[in-house]
Amino acid sequence: MTAASSPTSALRIRKAAVLGAGVMGAQIAAHLTNAGVETVLFDLPAKEGPKSSIALKAIANLAKLSPAPLADKNLAAAIIPANYDDDLDHLKDVDLVIEAIAERMDWKLDLYKKIAGHLSKTAIIASNTSGLSINGLAEALPEDMRHRFSGVHFFNPPRYMHLVELIPTRLTDRNVLDGLEAFLTTTVGKGVVIAKDTPNFIGNRIGVFSMLATMHHTEQFKLGFDTVDALTGPAVGRPKSATYRTADVVGLDTMAHVIKTMADTLPDDPWHEYFKAPVWLAGLIEKGALGQKNGNGFYKKAGKDIVVLDPAAKDYRASEQKPSDEVAAILAIKDPAEKFGKLRASSDLQAQFLWATFRDLFHYTAYHLADIADTARDVDFAIRWGYGWKLGPFETWQAAGWQQVAGWINEDIAAGKAMSKAPLPAWVTDGRKGVHGKDGSYSASANADKPRSQHPVYKRQLFPDPLIGEKFDQGTTVWENDGVRLWTLGDDGIGILSFKTKMNTVNDFVLDGVQHAIRLAEEKLKAVVIWQTGEPFSAGADLKGALGLLQAGKFDDFEKMVANFQRTSMAIKHSLVPVVAAVRGMAFGGGCEFQMHSARTVAALESYIGLVEAGVGLLPAGGGLHELVVRAAKANPTDPFEELKKVFETVAMAKVSPSAIEAKNMGLLRDSDVVVFNAYELLYVAKQVANGLAESGYRPPLPARAIPVAGDVGTATFRASLANLQAGYFASEHDVDIASRIADTLCGGVIERGSTVDEEWLLALERKHFVELAKTEKTQARIAHTMSTGKPLRN
């Protein structure tokens, strides 16, 4: 099942239409379909072939895009292709229309006039424009529809980027806005920021200015594009694509269009002279080099190498991507105030460049806060969620020492070093320590701090995305050890079990801790939710500890650890109170096995689940294979082999689900498990599910004592397929050994087909094969290689 739309809002969206089957339109349609919304995708009628072939091609293309817009490729068949000539009748029963055609005001206005008469009296209409006036667009609609119109701006790619800007017009009905906010937050899983109707809204106004300032200073300091990307990526808490790779990904023509929009619509902006594409950007576009879409931009591939444009030489050269030693040392400083002080004081050109880009970004953002957003919170979230920065511009400034940085900016304005002579607003230097504090975030237009939104949908976010310095109730500890913490939030009697290890890996402290916590919960609590305070859910077993035991030859201790792992999974499965796993991010190996043994799993859409042990030369032995056998026998008692065929390849090839929905198809989640689209609602929903199970008189499953298995015939069938792989050099001898042992365990060992076994038999088989593999040199080499490089070894 998929978590239903929020009960806090009367807005129910059964069916939607997306107008425009371009890159954004098709992907918005895909994500609405992911969320269980029936969606019609419109485009112009084709001149040849089927009338709806433009939409049909766009739907077919969704399967080829990476990252995948669809959470399950099969969902493409649910999107309805349509064209404006024949299919406008579809609009009469849609609840939501999202227009996503090209950024031409005249084209959009014409389209609104065309569709208006076909919509119901309650349909909500929205534009996905990235910067055109929402009030201007509303004027094309009949008066009785304008209160149902707003901007709903998704960021690319729509499935993965958390931000949606919601832009009301002067006439948008408050209930429509509240309903849309709840729908976008819970059903579609987004972080909603309410933006004012100003050109490029918040995200692109600030994000594109930051790129323009970076481009301006690239020229000023005569730095290479690869050097700038080395300075403006993860080194300063931003994505790997940094500045110029991001421009390539977005498309250089798109980038130029957004810059032109700023130039055309913001004539009075004090930074207006910089709203133009640099000479080298215009030159690339003129030559048809548009970035990633045609493989040629600031970067391109030359054989296996990535080369970067050198504007002086008008040619490409090898990309180096490295900051100077001095700047690398400054960027490694933990204290932001010290770091910014050293950047500003340094005579290194790269340090001066970084200070200049931050200074001008801070200056611009503070100057425009009152015009573009209600609060500084909206600006920081727009940039974090829309551009993938760890901290927004105001948070970065506040962390670096608000007044100190403000003083430096003023000095640079006075010295003519800043990009604009515009003064900093008076509120910046009124003695404040920042814009985020205990009373909320600063609103320049209201000259007051404002708390977070009181919209009922946010009651579902028990731990929302925190701003700098923001603290939420950490609950009451019931019990903890070095591996786990069992705690409660409120007085609902539901325990929350969180791991304390790096990447939430599983070691002896976690194994013992989970078992003890469950015993305590059986005495004192109604239910337990396993939920981590941050991603991932769990990266699996602690390989370092396991390898240490193996290398020291402590095989008895190693076997005891494996047995303890299985005991923990069985404690979760047979707990007298329901244990619900709340999964987001990676759930690998042991993490996957824990959620498999839970009474129910509640998984965020972006959950990447897999029994990945084969990748390090092992097999799942925390009860994972045993659980797959139990499920196969339940699903098809007369021929469990049919069910096992679906999961054997998944386990043998260490496959990871690309979404929670795909994890169901792969047999790693059950049909009864719940998929939640907003990861910040995960704990709330998991607690509701746990409470529902407890209130309904939950009892754990009885131990299975007569499990029908596929036996040696099943194992032989799997081995035959492996022989073909080895003959074609697709699998090494060790790969085949691992996969054969997985097959033997899944089929119940060397016994006749149709024999029955109990759970302990299957667990013992897991342990036996796991320990025997672990003793091999090749498996130990694989574990060591993965630990040192993070990549699998094929040997």
PDB file of C-alpha atoms in Angstrom, residues 336-528:
ATOM      1  CA  PRO A 336      33.091  28.602  10.046  1.00  0.00           C
ATOM      2  CA  ALA A 337      34.089  31.970  11.589  1.00  0.00           C
ATOM      3  CA  GLU A 338      37.792  31.072  11.481  1.00  0.00           C
ATOM      4  CA  LYS A 339      37.423  29.628   7.974  1.00  0.00           C
ATOM      5  CA  PHE A 340      35.803  32.787   6.545  1.00  0.00           C
ATOM      6  CA  GLY A 341      38.320  35.018   8.327  1.00  0.00           C
ATOM      7  CA  LYS A 342      41.206  33.104   6.741  1.00  0.00           C
ATOM      8  CA  LEU A 343      39.588  33.096   3.294  1.00  0.00           C
ATOM      9  CA  ARG A 344      39.208  36.878   3.399  1.00  0.00           C
ATOM     10  CA  ALA A 345      42.721  37.496   4.755  1.00  0.00           C
ATOM     11  CA  SER A 346      44.516  35.121   2.370  1.00  0.00           C
ATOM     12  CA  SER A 347      46.445  36.440  -0.625  1.00  0.00           C
ATOM     13  CA  ASP A 348      45.835  33.155  -2.491  1.00  0.00           C
ATOM     14  CA  LEU A 349      43.715  33.949  -5.578  1.00  0.00           C
ATOM     15  CA  GLN A 350      41.477  30.931  -4.982  1.00  0.00           C
ATOM     16  CA  ALA A 351      40.756  32.083  -1.417  1.00  0.00           C
ATOM     17  CA  GLN A 352      40.011  35.618  -2.642  1.00  0.00           C
ATOM     18  CA  PHE A 353      37.715  34.150  -5.302  1.00  0.00           C
ATOM     19  CA  LEU A 354      35.770  32.122  -2.715  1.00  0.00           C
ATOM     20  CA  TRP A 355      35.386  35.062  -0.337  1.00  0.00           C
ATOM     21  CA  ALA A 356      34.204  37.278  -3.231  1.00  0.00           C
ATOM     22  CA  THR A 357      31.551  34.771  -4.374  1.00  0.00           C
ATOM     23  CA  PHE A 358      30.206  34.337  -0.824  1.00  0.00           C
ATOM     24  CA  ARG A 359      30.308  38.092  -0.141  1.00  0.00           C
ATOM     25  CA  ASP A 360      28.295  38.928  -3.250  1.00  0.00           C
ATOM     26  CA  LEU A 361      25.830  36.108  -2.633  1.00  0.00           C
ATOM     27  CA  PHE A 362      25.230  37.290   0.966  1.00  0.00           C
ATOM     28  CA  HIS A 363      24.923  40.902  -0.178  1.00  0.00           C
ATOM     29  CA  TYR A 364      22.401  40.099  -2.946  1.00  0.00           C
ATOM     30  CA  THR A 365      20.306  37.744  -0.792  1.00  0.00           C
ATOM     31  CA  ALA A 366      20.024  40.199   2.121  1.00  0.00           C
ATOM     32  CA  TYR A 367      19.240  43.120  -0.227  1.00  0.00           C
ATOM     33  CA  HIS A 368      16.339  41.234  -1.868  1.00  0.00           C
ATOM     34  CA  LEU A 369      14.935  39.270   1.087  1.00  0.00           C
ATOM     35  CA  ALA A 370      11.970  41.619   1.598  1.00  0.00           C
ATOM     36  CA  ASP A 371      10.954  41.465  -2.094  1.00  0.00           C
ATOM     37  CA  ILE A 372      11.237  37.753  -2.833  1.00  0.00           C
ATOM     38  CA  ALA A 373      10.307  35.782   0.304  1.00  0.00           C
ATOM     39  CA  ASP A 374       8.319  36.030   3.485  1.00  0.00           C
ATOM     40  CA  THR A 375      11.226  34.875   5.652  1.00  0.00           C
ATOM     41  CA  ALA A 376      14.919  33.951   5.556  1.00  0.00           C
ATOM     42  CA  ARG A 377      13.793  30.357   6.234  1.00  0.00           C
ATOM     43  CA  ASP A 378      12.089  30.228   2.819  1.00  0.00           C
ATOM     44  CA  VAL A 379      15.299  31.370   1.109  1.00  0.00           C
ATOM     45  CA  ASP A 380      17.519  28.862   2.878  1.00  0.00           C
ATOM     46  CA  PHE A 381      15.156  25.944   2.261  1.00  0.00           C
ATOM     47  CA  ALA A 382      14.677  26.928  -1.396  1.00  0.00           C
ATOM     48  CA  ILE A 383      18.436  26.807  -1.980  1.00  0.00           C
ATOM     49  CA  ARG A 384      19.032  23.681   0.104  1.00  0.00           C
ATOM     50  CA  TRP A 385      16.159  21.696  -1.389  1.00  0.00           C
ATOM     51  CA  GLY A 386      16.365  23.075  -4.932  1.00  0.00           C
ATOM     52  CA  TYR A 387      20.155  23.224  -5.363  1.00  0.00           C
ATOM     53  CA  GLY A 388      21.329  20.556  -2.920  1.00  0.00           C
ATOM     54  CA  TRP A 389      23.395  22.835  -0.651  1.00  0.00           C
ATOM     55  CA  LYS A 390      23.987  21.599   2.904  1.00  0.00           C
ATOM     56  CA  LEU A 391      23.352  25.100   4.283  1.00  0.00           C
ATOM     57  CA  GLY A 392      21.439  27.970   2.704  1.00  0.00           C
ATOM     58  CA  PRO A 393      23.098  31.379   2.181  1.00  0.00           C
ATOM     59  CA  PHE A 394      21.705  32.916   5.396  1.00  0.00           C
ATOM     60  CA  GLU A 395      22.640  29.836   7.444  1.00  0.00           C
ATOM     61  CA  THR A 396      26.195  29.946   6.040  1.00  0.00           C
ATOM     62  CA  TRP A 397      26.491  33.636   6.929  1.00  0.00           C
ATOM     63  CA  GLN A 398      25.057  33.110  10.426  1.00  0.00           C
ATOM     64  CA  ALA A 399      27.463  30.192  11.083  1.00  0.00           C
ATOM     65  CA  ALA A 400      30.410  32.386  10.026  1.00  0.00           C
ATOM     66  CA  GLY A 401      29.516  35.136  12.534  1.00  0.00           C
ATOM     67  CA  TRP A 402      26.767  37.455  11.326  1.00  0.00           C
ATOM     68  CA  GLN A 403      28.098  40.859  12.403  1.00  0.00           C
ATOM     69  CA  GLN A 404      31.725  40.065  11.575  1.00  0.00           C
ATOM     70  CA  VAL A 405      30.781  39.079   8.003  1.00  0.00           C
ATOM     71  CA  ALA A 406      28.382  42.048   7.664  1.00  0.00           C
ATOM     72  CA  GLY A 407      31.256  44.371   8.604  1.00  0.00           C
ATOM     73  CA  TRP A 408      33.510  42.814   5.961  1.00  0.00           C
ATOM     74  CA  ILE A 409      30.788  43.137   3.304  1.00  0.00           C
ATOM     75  CA  ASN A 410      30.348  46.828   4.175  1.00  0.00           C
ATOM     76  CA  GLU A 411      34.118  47.384   3.965  1.00  0.00           C
ATOM     77  CA  ASP A 412      34.200  45.764   0.518  1.00  0.00           C
ATOM     78  CA  ILE A 413      31.210  47.824  -0.700  1.00  0.00           C
ATOM     79  CA  ALA A 414      32.962  51.012   0.462  1.00  0.00           C
ATOM     80  CA  ALA A 415      36.226  49.943  -1.207  1.00  0.00           C
ATOM     81  CA  GLY A 416      34.428  49.224  -4.514  1.00  0.00           C
ATOM     82  CA  LYS A 417      35.295  45.517  -4.375  1.00  0.00           C
ATOM     83  CA  ALA A 418      31.694  44.224  -4.248  1.00  0.00           C
ATOM     84  CA  MET A 419      29.733  43.655  -7.463  1.00  0.00           C
ATOM     85  CA  SER A 420      27.242  46.383  -6.475  1.00  0.00           C
ATOM     86  CA  LYS A 421      27.392  49.630  -4.506  1.00  0.00           C
ATOM     87  CA  ALA A 422      23.867  48.977  -3.148  1.00  0.00           C
ATOM     88  CA  PRO A 423      23.928  49.340   0.660  1.00  0.00           C
ATOM     89  CA  LEU A 424      23.187  46.407   2.937  1.00  0.00           C
ATOM     90  CA  PRO A 425      19.662  46.805   4.411  1.00  0.00           C
ATOM     91  CA  ALA A 426      19.626  48.446   7.852  1.00  0.00           C
ATOM     92  CA  TRP A 427      18.262  45.307   9.554  1.00  0.00           C
ATOM     93  CA  VAL A 428      21.486  43.418   8.735  1.00  0.00           C
ATOM     94  CA  THR A 429      23.577  45.535  11.116  1.00  0.00           C
ATOM     95  CA  ASP A 430      21.027  46.105  13.902  1.00  0.00           C
ATOM     96  CA  GLY A 431      23.074  44.018  16.370  1.00  0.00           C
ATOM     97  CA  ARG A 432      21.459  40.696  15.493  1.00  0.00           C
ATOM     98  CA  LYS A 433      23.386  37.407  15.647  1.00  0.00           C
ATOM     99  CA  GLY A 434      21.633  36.053  12.586  1.00  0.00           C
ATOM    100  CA  VAL A 435      18.230  35.497  10.979  1.00  0.00           C
ATOM    101  CA  HIS A 436      17.289  32.146  12.555  1.00  0.00           C
ATOM    102  CA  GLY A 437      16.628  31.883  16.294  1.00  0.00           C
ATOM    103  CA  LYS A 438      14.326  30.516  18.970  1.00  0.00           C
ATOM    104  CA  ASP A 439      11.442  32.778  17.875  1.00  0.00           C
ATOM    105  CA  GLY A 440      11.644  31.707  14.242  1.00  0.00           C
ATOM    106  CA  SER A 441      13.216  33.218  11.142  1.00  0.00           C
ATOM    107  CA  TYR A 442      13.466  36.872  10.204  1.00  0.00           C
ATOM    108  CA  SER A 443      10.912  38.453   7.880  1.00  0.00           C
ATOM    109  CA  ALA A 444      12.342  41.643   6.361  1.00  0.00           C
ATOM    110  CA  SER A 445       8.936  42.718   4.998  1.00  0.00           C
ATOM    111  CA  ALA A 446       7.299  42.380   8.447  1.00  0.00           C
ATOM    112  CA  ASN A 447      10.476  43.327  10.397  1.00  0.00           C
ATOM    113  CA  ALA A 448       9.781  40.458  12.795  1.00  0.00           C
ATOM    114  CA  ASP A 449      10.774  36.841  13.456  1.00  0.00           C
ATOM    115  CA  LYS A 450       8.178  34.335  12.266  1.00  0.00           C
ATOM    116  CA  PRO A 451       7.798  30.743  13.516  1.00  0.00           C
ATOM    117  CA  ARG A 452       7.436  27.750  11.181  1.00  0.00           C
ATOM    118  CA  SER A 453       4.127  27.262   9.357  1.00  0.00           C
ATOM    119  CA  GLN A 454       1.221  26.097  11.514  1.00  0.00           C
ATOM    120  CA  HIS A 455      -0.359  24.234   8.580  1.00  0.00           C
ATOM    121  CA  PRO A 456      -1.764  20.947   9.995  1.00  0.00           C
ATOM    122  CA  VAL A 457       0.244  18.883   7.461  1.00  0.00           C
ATOM    123  CA  TYR A 458       3.453  19.704   9.344  1.00  0.00           C
ATOM    124  CA  LYS A 459       2.184  17.920  12.467  1.00  0.00           C
ATOM    125  CA  ARG A 460       3.115  14.793  10.501  1.00  0.00           C
ATOM    126  CA  GLN A 461       6.787  15.844  10.553  1.00  0.00           C
ATOM    127  CA  LEU A 462       7.986  14.944  14.036  1.00  0.00           C
ATOM    128  CA  PHE A 463      11.573  15.818  13.052  1.00  0.00           C
ATOM    129  CA  PRO A 464      11.427  18.292  10.150  1.00  0.00           C
ATOM    130  CA  ASP A 465      14.539  19.345   8.248  1.00  0.00           C
ATOM    131  CA  PRO A 466      16.313  21.506  10.874  1.00  0.00           C
ATOM    132  CA  LEU A 467      17.711  24.957  10.207  1.00  0.00           C
ATOM    133  CA  ILE A 468      21.017  25.975  11.764  1.00  0.00           C
ATOM    134  CA  GLY A 469      20.706  26.007  15.569  1.00  0.00           C
ATOM    135  CA  GLU A 470      17.197  24.490  15.498  1.00  0.00           C
ATOM    136  CA  LYS A 471      16.580  21.784  18.107  1.00  0.00           C
ATOM    137  CA  PHE A 472      13.604  19.437  18.372  1.00  0.00           C
ATOM    138  CA  ASP A 473      12.433  17.356  21.348  1.00  0.00           C
ATOM    139  CA  GLN A 474      14.833  14.392  21.497  1.00  0.00           C
ATOM    140  CA  GLY A 475      12.397  12.337  23.563  1.00  0.00           C
ATOM    141  CA  THR A 476      12.976  10.382  26.778  1.00  0.00           C
ATOM    142  CA  THR A 477      15.559   7.604  26.939  1.00  0.00           C
ATOM    143  CA  VAL A 478      14.166   4.292  28.207  1.00  0.00           C
ATOM    144  CA  TRP A 479      17.491   2.415  27.892  1.00  0.00           C
ATOM    145  CA  GLU A 480      20.712   2.597  25.892  1.00  0.00           C
ATOM    146  CA  ASN A 481      24.074   0.951  25.403  1.00  0.00           C
ATOM    147  CA  ASP A 482      27.000   1.707  23.067  1.00  0.00           C
ATOM    148  CA  GLY A 483      25.033   0.397  20.064  1.00  0.00           C
ATOM    149  CA  VAL A 484      21.422   1.545  20.387  1.00  0.00           C
ATOM    150  CA  ARG A 485      19.092   3.947  22.162  1.00  0.00           C
ATOM    151  CA  LEU A 486      15.512   2.984  23.050  1.00  0.00           C
ATOM    152  CA  TRP A 487      13.429   6.117  23.631  1.00  0.00           C
ATOM    153  CA  THR A 488       9.910   7.489  23.557  1.00  0.00           C
ATOM    154  CA  LEU A 489       8.421  10.668  22.105  1.00  0.00           C
ATOM    155  CA  GLY A 490       5.279  11.732  23.950  1.00  0.00           C
ATOM    156  CA  ASP A 491       3.202   9.327  26.010  1.00  0.00           C
ATOM    157  CA  ASP A 492       1.829   6.990  23.317  1.00  0.00           C
ATOM    158  CA  GLY A 493       3.712   3.964  24.666  1.00  0.00           C
ATOM    159  CA  ILE A 494       5.598   3.420  21.407  1.00  0.00           C
ATOM    160  CA  GLY A 495       9.344   2.927  21.734  1.00  0.00           C
ATOM    161  CA  ILE A 496      11.734   4.241  19.094  1.00  0.00           C
ATOM    162  CA  LEU A 497      14.911   2.236  18.608  1.00  0.00           C
ATOM    163  CA  SER A 498      17.826   4.106  16.989  1.00  0.00           C
ATOM    164  CA  PHE A 499      21.362   2.864  16.285  1.00  0.00           C
ATOM    165  CA  LYS A 500      24.406   4.846  17.441  1.00  0.00           C
ATOM    166  CA  THR A 501      27.052   3.433  15.077  1.00  0.00           C
ATOM    167  CA  LYS A 502      28.584   5.088  12.002  1.00  0.00           C
ATOM    168  CA  MET A 503      26.290   4.534   8.967  1.00  0.00           C
ATOM    169  CA  ASN A 504      24.064   2.673  11.487  1.00  0.00           C
ATOM    170  CA  THR A 505      26.089  -0.487  10.885  1.00  0.00           C
ATOM    171  CA  VAL A 506      25.400  -3.582  12.965  1.00  0.00           C
ATOM    172  CA  ASN A 507      28.000  -4.725  15.522  1.00  0.00           C
ATOM    173  CA  ASP A 508      27.786  -6.772  18.746  1.00  0.00           C
ATOM    174  CA  PHE A 509      26.541  -3.756  20.736  1.00  0.00           C
ATOM    175  CA  VAL A 510      23.710  -3.249  18.242  1.00  0.00           C
ATOM    176  CA  LEU A 511      22.799  -6.966  18.192  1.00  0.00           C
ATOM    177  CA  ASP A 512      22.730  -7.253  21.998  1.00  0.00           C
ATOM    178  CA  GLY A 513      21.060  -3.853  22.267  1.00  0.00           C
ATOM    179  CA  VAL A 514      18.196  -4.701  19.896  1.00  0.00           C
ATOM    180  CA  GLN A 515      17.484  -7.949  21.770  1.00  0.00           C
ATOM    181  CA  HIS A 516      17.536  -6.225  25.170  1.00  0.00           C
ATOM    182  CA  ALA A 517      15.383  -3.332  23.906  1.00  0.00           C
ATOM    183  CA  ILE A 518      12.752  -5.770  22.614  1.00  0.00           C
ATOM    184  CA  ARG A 519      12.654  -7.593  25.970  1.00  0.00           C
ATOM    185  CA  LEU A 520      12.161  -4.231  27.698  1.00  0.00           C
ATOM    186  CA  ALA A 521       9.472  -3.220  25.210  1.00  0.00           C
ATOM    187  CA  GLU A 522       7.591  -6.464  25.880  1.00  0.00           C
ATOM    188  CA  GLU A 523       7.493  -5.457  29.566  1.00  0.00           C
ATOM    189  CA  LYS A 524       6.832  -1.720  29.290  1.00  0.00           C
ATOM    190  CA  LEU A 525       5.697  -0.589  25.808  1.00  0.00           C
ATOM    191  CA  LYS A 526       2.963  -1.162  23.214  1.00  0.00           C
ATOM    192  CA  ALA A 527       5.199  -1.342  20.153  1.00  0.00           C
ATOM    193  CA  VAL A 528       8.662  -0.486  18.810  1.00  0.00           C
TER     194      VAL A 528
END
